Amino acid sequence: MSNKKMSNKKNVFFEEIELSEIVLKKTNQAFEMIHQKETGSMKKLNTKSKKSFKTQAAAIVGVCIVAVSGISAAAAIHHYWGRGMNGNIQASDEQQQELTEKNIAKVYREETENVSLAVTDHGVTIEPDTVVVDERFAYMSFRISGYAVAEREEPGFDTITIYQGENPEAEDAWVNMSGTMYNGIIPDENGMPVYEDGSAIASYEDGSTICHYTDSDGNMEYIIRANVANENDSFLGKTIHVGFKNLGTLSKAAFTPVLEGNWNFDITLPDVSSSQTIQVGKKVEGTEFTIDHISISPISMRVNYSVGTAPVESEDEHGIPSVQGVVLKDGTRLPYLTDGGRFGYTDNSKKNAYHIAGYDRVLDVDEVAALIVQTSYDQDNIEIPISK
């Protein structure tokens, strides 16, 4: 930033404008955080992420300007979910801004009151980074600093504990979850693995995949995808307990301890619903199932079926159709959108069934034209139009 530009910033405040104490404090903090290489007149911010610093610095200038204009300063913050959440559920920059502004997502490092959530044990600090939540699914990422593994080793924890509420033994505390250390690999539109920049996956000479566990600052991220254990439950506004115990390496599902420690968190999830209910009323061809309606959000969906005669379930196949993806209004197909979830009947009569599924990327619900449904493992997928 040049001296001339800095001068312009000062002129903004030259007129007699009455600012609240909070705005003045934010303004002073903002200019202290901007790093000016040319003059060296500003304090250099010791950041852990260069990318994060650049986006924050640009947003901070915006905060100062909109505060004077009388516009909400929060609207000017540029929200960055980080690489871990991108590996959990991909989102465009625009989607990250929209979901965070609507309080569907929360970026903890943006809020100074959440600094106390960081836990350090034996020199390793873990802190919640980002959460994205709807009624059915919670996507969470945790940043880990102060721990590293050698090349070709897979980092991991001895145990992960996650439950909702106060009592981990209570039946309503149960949560279905999967978690892993983010390895820098994401699925493309066709479900094929690629690196974050879109490049093809590389392997060592022994055929094992080359993974990128750390960022440029040596930090790692652990990602969790949780969904409700009871199909009638909701995550919105709930307190989730997440506990990590002992760090080490993983090899063929075996854990080798390296460092003892306990890192425990109580996280209050966002309470804003992003789901829309859409009446469908279309039979799934070749089955006894009719899609009555769906509850669909940017991060998951619930498909509700009425059932004629329930199929006989086998060990390998339950018989309930599954939504694999969607077709957008512009013709774009996302055939491998859904990732994880559960199936079931609502009662013993088996007259009503459901499929709950999360996504591997954020979805613009208003652009969905049809569902891509799989009726059985040996049948081609079919498309079922939906109307909104």
Coordinates of N, CA, C and O in Angstrom, one line a residue, residues 51-52 55 74-75 77-107 109-110 129-132 141 298-299 361-363:
K51 N -2.4 -16.9 3.1 CA -3.6 -16.8 2.4 C -4.6 -16.1 3.3 O -5.4 -15.2 2.9
S52 N -4.7 -16.6 4.5 CA -5.7 -16.1 5.5 C -5.4 -14.6 5.7 O -6.3 -13.8 5.8
T55 N -6.6 -12.2 2.8 CA -8.0 -12.0 2.7 C -8.5 -11.2 3.9 O -9.3 -10.4 3.8
A74 N -19.9 -6.4 9.8 CA -19.8 -7.8 9.6 C -19.9 -8.2 8.2 O -19.4 -9.2 7.7
A75 N -20.7 -7.4 7.4 CA -21.0 -7.8 6.0 C -19.7 -7.6 5.2 O -19.7 -8.1 4.0
I77 N -16.6 -8.6 6.1 CA -15.6 -9.6 6.3 C -15.6 -10.6 5.2 O -16.6 -11.1 4.8
H78 N -14.4 -11.0 4.8 CA -14.2 -12.1 3.8 C -14.0 -13.3 4.5 O -13.0 -13.5 5.2
H79 N -14.9 -14.3 4.4 CA -14.8 -15.5 5.2 C -14.1 -16.6 4.4 O -14.4 -16.8 3.2
Y80 N -13.1 -17.2 5.1 CA -12.3 -18.2 4.4 C -12.4 -19.5 5.2 O -11.9 -19.5 6.4
W81 N -13.0 -20.5 4.7 CA -13.2 -21.8 5.4 C -11.9 -22.6 5.6 O -11.9 -23.4 6.6
G82 N -10.9 -22.4 4.8 CA -9.7 -23.1 5.0 C -9.7 -24.4 4.2 O -10.7 -24.9 3.7
R83 N -8.5 -25.0 4.1 CA -8.3 -26.2 3.3 C -8.9 -27.4 3.8 O -9.4 -28.3 3.1
G84 N -9.0 -27.6 5.1 CA -9.6 -28.7 5.7 C -11.1 -28.8 5.4 O -11.6 -29.9 5.0
M85 N -11.8 -27.7 5.6 CA -13.3 -27.8 5.2 C -13.5 -28.0 3.8 O -14.5 -28.6 3.3
N86 N -12.6 -27.5 2.9 CA -12.7 -27.7 1.5 C -12.5 -29.2 1.2 O -13.1 -29.7 0.2
G87 N -11.8 -29.9 2.0 CA -11.7 -31.3 1.8 C -12.9 -32.1 2.4 O -13.1 -33.2 2.1
N88 N -13.6 -31.4 3.3 CA -14.8 -32.0 3.9 C -16.0 -31.8 3.0 O -16.7 -32.8 2.7
I89 N -16.2 -30.6 2.6 CA -17.3 -30.3 1.7 C -16.9 -29.0 0.9 O -16.6 -28.0 1.4
Q90 N -16.7 -29.2 -0.4 CA -16.2 -28.1 -1.3 C -17.2 -27.0 -1.4 O -18.4 -27.3 -1.5
A91 N -16.7 -25.8 -1.5 CA -17.6 -24.6 -1.7 C -16.8 -23.5 -2.4 O -15.6 -23.3 -2.2
S92 N -17.5 -22.9 -3.3 CA -16.9 -21.7 -4.0 C -16.8 -20.6 -3.0 O -17.4 -20.6 -1.9
D93 N -16.0 -19.6 -3.4 CA -15.8 -18.4 -2.5 C -17.2 -17.8 -2.3 O -17.5 -17.4 -1.1
E94 N -18.0 -17.6 -3.3 CA -19.3 -17.0 -3.1 C -20.2 -17.8 -2.1 O -20.9 -17.3 -1.3
Q95 N -20.1 -19.1 -2.2 CA -20.9 -20.0 -1.3 C -20.4 -19.9 0.1 O -21.2 -19.8 1.1
Q96 N -19.1 -19.8 0.3 CA -18.5 -19.6 1.6 C -19.0 -18.3 2.3 O -19.4 -18.3 3.4
Q97 N -19.1 -17.2 1.5 CA -19.5 -15.9 2.0 C -21.0 -16.0 2.4 O -21.4 -15.6 3.5
E98 N -21.8 -16.6 1.5 CA -23.3 -16.6 1.7 C -23.6 -17.5 2.9 O -24.4 -17.0 3.8
L99 N -23.1 -18.7 3.0 CA -23.5 -19.5 4.1 C -23.0 -19.0 5.5 O -23.7 -19.2 6.5
T100 N -21.8 -18.4 5.4 CA -21.3 -17.8 6.7 C -22.1 -16.6 7.1 O -22.5 -16.4 8.3
E101 N -22.5 -15.7 6.2 CA -23.3 -14.5 6.5 C -24.6 -14.9 7.0 O -25.2 -14.2 7.8
K102 N -25.2 -16.0 6.5 CA -26.5 -16.5 6.9 C -26.4 -17.3 8.2 O -27.5 -17.8 8.7
N103 N -25.2 -17.4 8.8 CA -25.0 -18.2 10.0 C -25.3 -19.7 9.9 O -25.6 -20.4 10.9
I104 N -25.2 -20.2 8.7 CA -25.3 -21.6 8.5 C -23.9 -22.2 8.7 O -23.8 -23.4 9.1
A105 N -22.9 -21.4 8.4 CA -21.5 -21.8 8.7 C -20.9 -20.8 9.7 O -21.3 -19.7 9.8
K106 N -19.8 -21.3 10.4 CA -19.2 -20.4 11.4 C -17.7 -20.7 11.3 O -17.2 -21.8 11.3
V107 N -16.9 -19.6 11.1 CA -15.5 -19.6 11.1 C -14.9 -19.1 12.4 O -15.0 -17.9 12.7
R109 N -11.9 -18.7 13.8 CA -10.8 -17.8 13.9 C -11.1 -16.4 13.6 O -10.3 -15.5 14.0
E110 N -12.3 -16.1 13.1 CA -12.7 -14.7 12.8 C -13.2 -14.0 14.1 O -13.3 -12.8 14.1
D129 N -11.8 -24.9 13.6 CA -11.6 -23.9 12.6 C -13.0 -23.5 11.9 O -13.3 -22.3 12.0
T130 N -13.7 -24.4 11.4 CA -14.9 -24.1 10.7 C -16.0 -25.2 10.9 O -15.6 -26.4 11.0
V131 N -17.3 -24.8 11.1 CA -18.4 -25.7 11.1 C -19.4 -25.3 10.1 O -19.6 -24.1 9.9
V132 N -20.1 -26.3 9.4 CA -21.2 -26.0 8.5 C -22.3 -27.0 8.9 O -22.0 -28.2 9.0
S141 N -14.1 -28.9 11.0 CA -12.6 -29.0 10.8 C -11.9 -28.4 12.0 O -12.3 -27.4 12.6
P298 N -28.3 -26.8 1.3 CA -27.0 -26.7 0.5 C -26.0 -27.8 0.9 O -25.1 -28.0 0.1
I299 N -26.2 -28.6 2.0 CA -25.2 -29.5 2.4 C -25.8 -30.9 2.6 O -25.0 -31.9 2.8
R361 N -19.9 -31.5 -1.8 CA -19.8 -30.1 -2.2 C -21.1 -29.4 -1.9 O -22.1 -30.0 -1.8
V362 N -21.0 -28.0 -1.7 CA -22.1 -27.2 -1.4 C -23.0 -27.1 -2.6 O -22.5 -26.9 -3.7
L363 N -24.3 -27.2 -2.5 CA -25.2 -27.2 -3.6 C -26.1 -26.0 -3.5 O -26.6 -25.6 -2.5

